Coordinates of C-alpha atoms and ligand atoms in Angstrom, one line a residue:
M1 CA 6.7 30.6 -2.2
G2 CA 3.6 31.5 -0.1
S3 CA 2.2 30.2 3.2
Y4 CA 0.2 27.1 3.7
D5 CA -2.5 26.0 6.1
F6 CA -2.1 22.3 5.3
L7 CA 0.7 20.1 4.1
V8 CA -0.3 16.8 2.3
V9 CA 2.6 14.3 1.8
G10 CA 1.6 12.1 -1.2
G11 CA -0.4 12.5 -4.3
G12 CA -2.3 9.1 -4.6
I13 CA -6.0 8.6 -4.0
A14 CA -5.9 9.4 -0.2
G15 CA -3.8 12.5 -0.6
L16 CA -5.7 14.0 -3.5
S17 CA -9.1 13.3 -2.1
A18 CA -8.0 15.1 1.1
V19 CA -6.5 18.0 -0.9
I20 CA -9.9 18.6 -2.5
R21 CA -11.6 19.0 0.9
L22 CA -8.8 21.0 2.5
A23 CA -8.6 23.4 -0.4
E24 CA -12.1 24.6 0.5
Q25 CA -10.8 25.9 3.8
G26 CA -7.3 27.1 3.3
R27 CA -4.0 27.0 1.3
V28 CA -2.7 23.5 0.7
L29 CA 0.8 22.3 -0.3
C30 CA 0.8 18.8 -1.7
V31 CA 4.2 17.3 -2.2
T32 CA 5.2 14.1 -4.1
K33 CA 8.6 12.5 -4.4
E34 CA 8.3 12.0 -8.1
S35 CA 5.8 13.1 -10.7
L36 CA 2.1 13.0 -9.5
A37 CA 1.6 10.1 -11.8
E38 CA 3.9 7.9 -9.8
S39 CA 1.9 6.6 -6.9
N40 CA 0.7 3.1 -5.9
T41 CA -2.7 4.4 -6.9
S42 CA -1.8 4.7 -10.5
Y43 CA -0.6 1.0 -10.5
A44 CA -3.9 -0.4 -9.1
Q45 CA -5.4 -2.6 -11.8
G46 CA -8.3 -4.7 -10.5
G47 CA -10.6 -2.0 -9.3
I48 CA -12.4 -0.4 -6.5
A49 CA -14.7 -2.5 -4.3
V50 CA -17.9 -0.7 -3.4
A51 CA -21.4 -1.7 -2.5
M52 CA -23.8 0.7 -4.3
G53 CA -26.9 -1.5 -4.1
G54 CA -28.3 -0.5 -0.7
K55 CA -28.3 -1.9 2.8
V56 CA -28.0 -5.7 2.1
D57 CA -25.2 -5.0 -0.4
V58 CA -23.3 -2.9 2.2
E59 CA -23.8 -5.5 4.9
L60 CA -22.3 -8.1 2.6
H61 CA -19.3 -5.9 1.8
L62 CA -18.8 -5.5 5.6
S63 CA -18.9 -9.2 6.3
D64 CA -16.5 -9.9 3.4
T65 CA -14.1 -7.3 4.7
I66 CA -14.3 -8.7 8.2
G67 CA -14.0 -12.2 7.0
A68 CA -10.8 -11.6 5.0
G69 CA -9.2 -9.7 7.9
D70 CA -9.0 -12.9 10.0
G71 CA -10.4 -11.7 13.3
L72 CA -8.4 -8.5 13.4
V73 CA -10.6 -6.0 11.6
D74 CA -11.8 -3.0 13.6
Q75 CA -15.6 -3.0 13.3
A76 CA -15.9 0.9 13.3
A77 CA -13.3 1.3 10.6
A78 CA -14.9 -1.3 8.4
E79 CA -18.3 0.2 8.9
T80 CA -17.0 3.6 7.9
L81 CA -15.4 2.1 4.8
V82 CA -18.5 0.3 3.5
N83 CA -21.1 2.9 4.6
E84 CA -19.3 6.0 3.2
G85 CA -17.8 4.2 0.2
P86 CA -20.8 4.6 -2.1
L87 CA -21.0 8.4 -1.5
R88 CA -17.3 8.8 -2.2
V89 CA -17.5 6.8 -5.4
E90 CA -20.5 8.9 -6.5
E91 CA -18.3 12.0 -6.0
L92 CA -15.6 10.3 -8.2
L93 CA -18.2 9.8 -10.9
G94 CA -19.2 13.4 -10.6
W95 CA -15.6 14.4 -11.1
G96 CA -15.6 12.5 -14.4
T97 CA -14.1 9.2 -13.5
E98 CA -14.8 6.8 -16.4
F99 CA -15.6 3.4 -15.0
D100 CA -16.3 0.7 -17.5
R101 CA -20.0 0.4 -18.5
S102 CA -22.1 -2.0 -20.5
A103 CA -23.5 -1.0 -23.9
A104 CA -26.7 0.0 -21.9
G105 CA -24.6 2.3 -19.7
E106 CA -24.7 0.2 -16.5
L107 CA -21.5 0.1 -14.4
L108 CA -19.7 -3.2 -15.0
R109 CA -18.6 -5.1 -11.9
T110 CA -16.1 -7.9 -11.5
R111 CA -15.2 -10.2 -8.6
E112 CA -12.0 -10.9 -6.8
G113 CA -10.8 -13.2 -4.0
A114 CA -12.9 -13.5 -0.8
H115 CA -15.7 -11.3 -2.3
S116 CA -19.1 -13.0 -2.0
L117 CA -20.3 -11.3 -5.2
S118 CA -19.2 -9.1 -8.1
R119 CA -18.9 -5.5 -6.7
I120 CA -15.6 -4.3 -8.1
L121 CA -15.8 -1.3 -10.5
H122 CA -13.0 -1.0 -13.0
A123 CA -11.8 1.5 -15.6
H124 CA -10.2 1.1 -19.0
G125 CA -10.1 -2.7 -18.3
D126 CA -7.2 -3.0 -15.9
A127 CA -6.2 0.7 -15.5
T128 CA -8.6 1.6 -12.7
G129 CA -6.0 3.4 -10.5
R130 CA -4.7 5.4 -13.4
E131 CA -8.2 6.6 -14.3
I132 CA -9.1 7.5 -10.8
A133 CA -5.8 9.4 -10.3
R134 CA -6.4 11.2 -13.6
A135 CA -9.9 12.4 -12.6
L136 CA -8.8 13.5 -9.1
L137 CA -5.8 15.3 -10.5
A138 CA -7.8 17.1 -13.2
H139 CA -10.1 18.3 -10.4
V140 CA -7.3 19.3 -8.1
R141 CA -5.5 21.3 -10.8
L142 CA -8.5 23.6 -11.0
L143 CA -8.3 24.6 -7.3
P144 CA -6.7 28.0 -6.8
T145 CA -5.7 27.3 -3.2
V146 CA -3.6 24.3 -4.0
E147 CA 0.1 24.1 -4.8
L148 CA 1.3 20.8 -6.2
R149 CA 5.1 20.3 -5.7
E150 CA 6.5 17.3 -7.5
W151 CA 10.0 15.8 -7.2
T152 CA 10.1 16.8 -3.5
T153 CA 11.1 14.3 -0.8
T154 CA 9.7 14.9 2.6
V155 CA 12.6 14.1 4.9
D156 CA 11.3 14.6 8.4
L157 CA 8.5 16.1 10.4
V158 CA 9.1 19.2 12.5
V159 CA 7.9 18.7 16.0
E160 CA 7.7 21.5 18.6
A161 CA 6.4 21.1 22.1
G162 CA 4.9 17.7 21.2
R163 CA 3.1 19.0 18.1
V164 CA 3.8 18.5 14.4
V165 CA 4.2 22.0 13.0
G166 CA 5.7 21.3 9.6
A167 CA 8.3 19.2 7.7
T168 CA 11.6 19.4 6.0
L169 CA 11.6 19.0 2.3
L170 CA 14.3 18.1 -0.1
D171 CA 13.9 19.4 -3.7
R172 CA 15.2 17.9 -6.9
D173 CA 18.4 20.0 -6.6
E174 CA 18.9 18.6 -3.1
R175 CA 18.1 21.9 -1.4
L176 CA 16.6 21.4 2.0
T177 CA 13.8 23.7 3.2
E178 CA 11.5 23.8 6.1
V179 CA 7.7 24.3 5.6
R180 CA 5.5 25.2 8.6
T181 CA 1.8 24.5 8.5
G182 CA -1.2 24.1 10.8
A183 CA -1.5 20.3 10.2
V184 CA 0.3 17.6 8.2
L185 CA -1.4 14.7 6.4
I186 CA 0.8 11.7 5.6
A187 CA -0.7 9.9 2.6
S188 CA 2.6 8.6 1.1
G189 CA 1.6 5.0 0.6
G190 CA 3.3 1.8 1.5
A191 CA 6.7 0.3 1.6
G192 CA 6.8 -2.6 -0.8
Q193 CA 10.4 -1.7 -1.7
V194 CA 11.5 -3.2 1.7
Y195 CA 11.2 -6.6 -0.1
S196 CA 13.3 -7.7 -3.1
D197 CA 10.1 -8.9 -4.8
T198 CA 7.3 -6.4 -5.0
T199 CA 4.5 -5.2 -7.2
N200 CA 5.1 -1.6 -5.9
P201 CA 6.8 1.2 -7.8
A202 CA 10.2 2.4 -6.7
V203 CA 8.7 5.3 -4.7
A204 CA 7.1 2.9 -2.2
T205 CA 9.8 3.1 0.5
G206 CA 7.7 3.7 3.6
D207 CA 8.9 7.3 4.0
G208 CA 5.8 8.6 5.7
I209 CA 5.6 5.7 8.2
A210 CA 9.3 6.0 9.1
M211 CA 9.2 9.8 9.6
A212 CA 6.0 9.6 11.7
Y213 CA 7.6 6.9 13.9
R214 CA 10.8 9.0 14.2
A215 CA 8.7 11.9 15.3
G216 CA 7.1 9.8 18.0
A217 CA 3.8 8.6 16.5
A218 CA 2.7 5.0 17.2
V219 CA 2.6 2.5 14.4
E220 CA 0.4 -0.6 14.3
D221 CA 0.3 -4.1 12.9
M222 CA 3.5 -3.7 10.9
E223 CA 4.0 -7.5 10.6
F224 CA 1.0 -7.7 8.3
Y225 CA 2.4 -7.4 4.8
Q226 CA 0.1 -8.7 2.1
F227 CA 1.8 -10.7 -0.7
H228 CA -0.1 -10.6 -3.9
P229 CA -0.4 -14.2 -5.1
T230 CA 0.2 -13.5 -8.8
A231 CA 3.1 -11.3 -9.8
F232 CA 4.7 -12.2 -13.2
L233 CA 7.7 -14.4 -12.9
G234 CA 10.1 -14.0 -15.8
E235 CA 13.8 -14.0 -16.2
G236 CA 14.9 -10.4 -15.8
A237 CA 11.3 -9.1 -15.9
P238 CA 9.8 -6.8 -13.3
R239 CA 7.4 -8.4 -10.8
F240 CA 4.4 -7.0 -12.8
L241 CA 1.0 -7.4 -11.1
L242 CA -1.3 -9.9 -12.8
S243 CA -4.6 -8.7 -11.3
E244 CA -6.7 -10.9 -9.2
A245 CA -9.5 -9.9 -11.6
L246 CA -8.0 -12.4 -14.0
R247 CA -9.0 -15.1 -11.5
G248 CA -12.3 -13.2 -11.0
E249 CA -12.9 -13.8 -14.7
G250 CA -12.1 -17.5 -14.5
A251 CA -8.3 -17.9 -14.5
L252 CA -7.1 -21.1 -12.8
L253 CA -3.8 -21.7 -10.9
V254 CA -2.0 -24.9 -12.0
N255 CA 1.3 -26.4 -10.9
A256 CA 4.1 -27.9 -12.9
R257 CA 2.1 -31.1 -13.4
G258 CA -0.9 -29.0 -14.7
E259 CA -3.0 -29.7 -11.6
R260 CA -5.3 -27.2 -10.0
F261 CA -4.0 -27.2 -6.4
M262 CA -6.3 -24.6 -4.9
L263 CA -9.3 -26.9 -4.9
A264 CA -7.7 -28.9 -2.1
Q265 CA -6.8 -25.7 -0.1
H266 CA -10.0 -23.7 0.3
A267 CA -13.7 -23.8 -0.6
Q268 CA -13.3 -20.7 -2.7
A269 CA -10.3 -22.3 -4.6
E270 CA -8.5 -19.7 -6.7
L271 CA -10.7 -17.0 -5.2
A272 CA -9.7 -17.8 -1.6
P273 CA -8.3 -14.9 0.5
R274 CA -5.0 -13.6 -0.8
D275 CA -2.9 -14.9 2.1
V276 CA -4.2 -18.4 1.6
V277 CA -3.5 -18.4 -2.2
A278 CA -0.1 -16.7 -1.7
R279 CA 1.1 -19.4 0.7
A280 CA -0.3 -22.2 -1.4
I281 CA 1.6 -20.9 -4.4
T282 CA 4.8 -20.5 -2.4
R283 CA 4.6 -24.1 -1.2
E284 CA 3.7 -25.5 -4.6
A285 CA 6.6 -23.6 -6.2
L286 CA 9.0 -25.7 -4.2
D287 CA 8.3 -28.5 -6.7
G288 CA 8.3 -26.4 -9.8
P289 CA 6.7 -23.4 -11.6
V290 CA 3.2 -22.3 -10.9
Y291 CA 1.1 -20.8 -13.7
L292 CA -2.1 -18.8 -14.3
D293 CA -4.1 -20.6 -16.8
M294 CA -6.7 -18.6 -18.7
R295 CA -6.8 -20.7 -21.8
G296 CA -10.2 -22.3 -21.0
V297 CA -12.0 -19.0 -20.3
Q298 CA -14.7 -18.2 -22.7
G299 CA -16.5 -15.0 -23.4
V300 CA -13.8 -12.6 -22.3
E301 CA -12.0 -10.5 -24.9
F302 CA -8.7 -10.4 -23.1
R303 CA -7.1 -7.5 -25.0
E304 CA -10.1 -5.3 -24.2
R305 CA -10.7 -6.4 -20.7
F306 CA -7.0 -6.5 -19.7
P307 CA -5.2 -4.2 -22.1
G308 CA -2.4 -3.4 -19.7
I309 CA -1.7 -7.0 -18.7
S310 CA -2.0 -8.2 -22.3
G311 CA 0.4 -5.5 -23.5
F312 CA 2.9 -6.4 -20.8
L313 CA 2.8 -10.1 -21.5
A314 CA 3.1 -9.5 -25.3
E315 CA 6.6 -8.1 -24.5
Y316 CA 7.5 -11.6 -23.3
Q317 CA 5.8 -13.3 -26.2
L318 CA 2.9 -14.5 -24.0
D319 CA -0.8 -14.4 -24.7
L320 CA -3.5 -15.0 -22.0
A321 CA -5.6 -17.0 -24.6
R322 CA -2.8 -19.2 -25.6
D323 CA -0.2 -19.5 -22.9
L324 CA 0.4 -20.5 -19.3
V325 CA 1.7 -17.5 -17.5
P326 CA 4.3 -18.1 -14.7
V327 CA 3.5 -16.4 -11.4
R328 CA 4.9 -16.1 -7.9
P329 CA 3.8 -13.9 -4.9
A330 CA 5.3 -10.5 -4.3
A331 CA 5.0 -7.9 -1.5
H332 CA 2.0 -5.8 -2.4
Y333 CA 0.3 -4.0 0.4
L334 CA 1.0 -3.1 4.0
M335 CA -2.0 -3.6 6.3
G336 CA -0.2 -1.9 9.2
G337 CA 1.1 1.7 9.3
I338 CA 0.7 4.8 11.3
R339 CA -1.9 4.2 14.0
T340 CA -5.0 6.3 13.3
D341 CA -8.6 6.5 14.4
V342 CA -11.4 6.5 11.8
A343 CA -11.0 10.3 11.5
G344 CA -7.3 10.0 10.5
R345 CA -5.9 11.3 13.8
T346 CA -2.6 9.8 14.7
T347 CA -1.2 9.7 18.3
L348 CA 0.8 12.9 17.6
P349 CA -1.1 16.2 17.7
G350 CA -1.0 18.0 14.3
L351 CA -0.3 14.8 12.4
Y352 CA -2.9 12.9 10.4
A353 CA -2.5 9.9 8.1
A354 CA -4.7 8.1 5.5
G355 CA -4.4 5.4 2.9
E356 CA -1.8 2.7 2.9
A357 CA 0.5 4.7 5.2
A358 CA -2.1 4.6 7.9
C359 CA -3.5 1.8 10.0
T360 CA -7.1 2.3 11.0
G361 CA -7.5 -1.5 11.5
V362 CA -9.9 -1.6 8.5
H363 CA -8.0 -4.5 6.9
G364 CA -7.1 -6.4 10.0
A365 CA -4.6 -9.1 9.2
N366 CA -5.4 -9.3 5.5
R367 CA -6.9 -6.8 3.2
L368 CA -9.9 -7.7 1.0
A369 CA -9.0 -7.3 -2.7
S370 CA -9.8 -3.9 -4.1
N371 CA -10.6 -2.3 -0.8
S372 CA -7.5 -0.2 -0.9
L373 CA -8.6 2.4 -3.4
L374 CA -11.9 2.8 -1.4
E375 CA -9.8 3.1 1.8
G376 CA -7.8 6.0 0.4
L377 CA -10.9 7.7 -0.8
V378 CA -12.9 7.3 2.4
F379 CA -10.2 7.9 5.0
G380 CA -8.5 10.7 3.0
V381 CA -11.7 12.7 3.1
A382 CA -12.2 11.8 6.8
A383 CA -8.7 12.9 7.7
A384 CA -9.3 16.2 5.9
A385 CA -12.5 16.8 7.8
S386 CA -10.8 16.3 11.1
M387 CA -7.8 18.5 10.1
I388 CA -10.3 21.3 9.2
A389 CA -12.4 20.8 12.3
E390 CA -9.5 20.7 14.7
I391 CA -7.1 23.1 13.2
G392 CA -9.2 25.4 11.0
P393 CA -7.6 27.8 8.6
V394 CA -4.5 29.2 10.1
Q395 CA -2.1 31.5 8.5
T396 CA 1.4 30.3 8.8
S397 CA 4.5 31.2 7.0
D398 CA 6.8 29.2 4.9
S399 CA 10.4 29.3 6.1
T400 CA 12.6 28.5 3.2
S401 CA 16.1 28.9 4.6
S402 CA 18.4 26.5 2.8
M403 CA 20.3 24.0 4.9
K404 CA 22.1 22.5 2.0
E405 CA 25.5 23.8 3.1
S406 CA 25.4 21.8 6.3
L407 CA 24.7 18.5 4.6
Q408 CA 27.1 16.1 3.0
T409 CA 26.7 12.9 1.0
F410 CA 28.7 10.1 2.5
H411 CA 28.0 7.3 0.1
S412 CA 28.5 6.8 -3.5
S413 CA 25.3 5.8 -5.3
Q414 CA 26.5 2.3 -6.1
L415 CA 27.3 1.6 -2.4
I416 CA 23.8 2.8 -1.5
E417 CA 22.2 0.5 -4.1
E418 CA 24.1 -2.4 -2.8
W419 CA 23.2 -1.6 0.8
I420 CA 19.5 -1.4 -0.1
A421 CA 19.6 -4.6 -2.2
K422 CA 21.1 -6.4 0.7
L423 CA 18.3 -5.2 3.0
R424 CA 15.6 -6.2 0.6
D425 CA 17.0 -9.7 0.0
L426 CA 17.3 -10.4 3.7
M427 CA 13.7 -9.2 4.3
W428 CA 12.4 -11.4 1.5
R429 CA 14.4 -14.4 2.8
D430 CA 13.8 -14.1 6.6
A431 CA 10.8 -11.9 7.1
G432 CA 8.7 -12.7 4.0
L433 CA 5.7 -15.0 3.5
L434 CA 6.7 -17.9 5.7
R435 CA 8.4 -16.9 9.0
D436 CA 9.9 -18.4 12.1
A437 CA 11.9 -17.3 15.1
E438 CA 15.2 -18.5 13.7
G439 CA 14.8 -16.5 10.4
L440 CA 13.4 -13.4 12.2
H441 CA 16.3 -13.4 14.6
R442 CA 18.7 -13.7 11.7
A443 CA 17.0 -10.7 10.1
E444 CA 17.3 -8.8 13.3
A445 CA 21.0 -9.5 13.6
A446 CA 21.6 -8.7 10.0
L447 CA 19.8 -5.4 10.3
Q448 CA 21.9 -4.6 13.4
T449 CA 25.1 -5.2 11.5
M450 CA 23.8 -3.1 8.5
K451 CA 23.1 -0.2 10.8
E452 CA 26.9 0.4 11.1
S453 CA 27.1 1.1 7.4
M454 CA 23.8 2.9 7.1
P455 CA 24.0 5.8 4.6
G456 CA 24.1 9.0 6.6
G457 CA 23.8 11.7 3.9
M458 CA 20.9 13.7 2.6
T459 CA 20.4 12.7 -1.0
R460 CA 16.9 11.3 -1.8
R461 CA 18.3 7.8 -2.0
E462 CA 20.0 8.0 1.3
V463 CA 16.8 9.3 3.0
E464 CA 15.0 6.3 1.4
A465 CA 17.6 3.9 2.5
R466 CA 17.2 5.0 6.1
N467 CA 13.4 4.8 5.9
L468 CA 13.5 1.3 4.4
F469 CA 15.8 0.3 7.3
T470 CA 13.3 1.8 9.9
V471 CA 10.4 0.0 8.3
A472 CA 12.3 -3.3 8.0
G473 CA 13.2 -3.1 11.7
M474 CA 9.5 -2.5 12.6
I475 CA 8.3 -5.5 10.5
V476 CA 10.9 -7.8 12.1
Q477 CA 10.2 -6.6 15.7
C478 CA 6.4 -7.0 15.3
A479 CA 6.7 -10.3 13.5
L480 CA 8.9 -11.7 16.3
G481 CA 6.5 -10.5 18.9
R482 CA 3.4 -12.0 17.3
E483 CA 3.6 -15.7 18.2
E484 CA 0.7 -16.9 16.1
S485 CA -0.3 -17.2 12.5
R486 CA -3.1 -14.8 11.4
G487 CA -3.9 -13.4 7.9
A488 CA -0.8 -12.4 6.1
H489 CA 1.5 -13.2 9.0
F490 CA 2.4 -16.9 9.0
R491 CA 4.8 -18.4 11.5
N492 CA 5.9 -21.9 10.8
D493 CA 6.7 -22.3 14.5
F494 CA 3.3 -20.9 15.6
P495 CA 1.0 -22.2 12.8
K496 CA -2.3 -21.6 14.8
R497 CA -4.2 -18.4 15.4
N498 CA -4.4 -17.2 19.1
A499 CA -7.9 -17.1 20.7
L500 CA -7.4 -13.4 21.4
A501 CA -7.2 -11.0 18.5
E502 CA -4.7 -8.3 19.3
H503 CA -3.1 -5.4 17.4
S504 CA 0.6 -4.9 17.8
I505 CA 1.5 -1.3 18.7
L506 CA 5.0 0.0 18.4
E507 CA 6.0 3.3 19.9
Q508 CA 9.5 4.7 20.5
G509 CA 11.0 1.2 20.3
R510 CA 8.5 -0.4 22.7
L511 CA 6.2 -3.1 21.4
R512 CA 2.9 -3.9 23.1
F513 CA -0.3 -5.7 22.1
E514 CA -3.9 -4.4 22.5
V515 CA -7.1 -6.3 22.1
C516 CA -8.9 -5.6 18.8
L517 CA -12.2 -3.8 19.1
Ligands
SIN601 C1 -5.4 -6.6 -8.2 O1 -5.8 -6.1 -9.2 O2 -5.3 -7.8 -8.0 C2 -4.9 -5.7 -7.1 C3 -6.1 -5.1 -6.5 C4 -5.8 -5.0 -5.0 O3 -4.6 -5.0 -4.6 O4 -6.7 -4.8 -4.2

């Protein structure tokens, strides 16, 4: 084991794009909890939104991003995203990312909710994230100054004299070691597993956000959890994502009576912002099942355009061309996260964050569809640039003393799974799509009770359980504090938006609100 200048936690689009930059300046250790293939990035279907057509195109992307964010988007962050996006995507193309093209070689673009035009690039139909991850990883593997360490859980940050100087890592054999570096980037993604119904993979347990918060970093806008409107709803089936691109290609939403209910809800109907569609489906579902209906769509070869989705549905004897497909919203993306500026700096010296784990304010209260891959790409690179500028290459050593002997496992795995399932159920019921003070107080009390039986050991699952608990507490506290409805945060008891747009900031247990810039 050598020494590292930079530690990157997470191997999705934000982490890997940062690694590529950092590797030019020093030795980089990149750790992932499972294999590198298992990140939220790999599961992204619809595509990557980017305005490659010049000034007017970029301005439209900016106004769509700001519009979807319901008054809470930080202008500077959104400008960084749309202005730097095209350059970053050109780099991706240069590294061999195979976006879908027409027979004439033109990049194909699709449309999703709240976009004013078709600007979303996609790859292998509905496998955009997987293709981008493949291309990034192929590039990273060529870099001699990078060590990729899979199946490694980052447990906590090491803070000395108010500065992050490293992290404790738990390997596959449950050996605990401490790595010291010049700077740490958290790019470990979101926390969809805090809800019983999620499109996110099992690794999305909010680890990076929870450990940054424990270390003293501020988190922001944690109440804004985006629920994707259309996850598959089938007995015993996973909540598989049915990409918004299906609606972009013409799919309708119909209720149990076969009626299109979105026409009465929003001028953009099925392509309204996600929060609007998700709430409409939830309300409609009180009277019976809700379906995606693609049966009338002409001119799309479904198995070619959506091979992953078609293959998944075939396992349930469903065919997009023939069948109505039952759907229901599921937790999908956290707009909030570790508070950062547009250069990826957190409030804690030595600590940087990018991608879903971070909150630059770029998504405001509701993320525009397919802006998340672009976010990871743009802000991963930005964070790497500030790590290099502020820290520079420093030679540090890797302390590998094992701490395993001092640790014990207190809970059997079955008890942990039950404890986690209880947490996820209560969050879905009382802090999900439609909230009110009564439910949120119930969630708060239940979490307080669950704290007494919180797993205290040091297996990966126990670490995850504690992180989920921390994230759940933050969501509930911020949701209670925000007495308005805005974007993805809807309060039945405060159904209107406040005149003043404010970010919620949570730091060492204290919640405050700051006016959005
Ligand atoms: C989707 O394909 O609908 C997901 C894309 C996203 O979350 O932006």
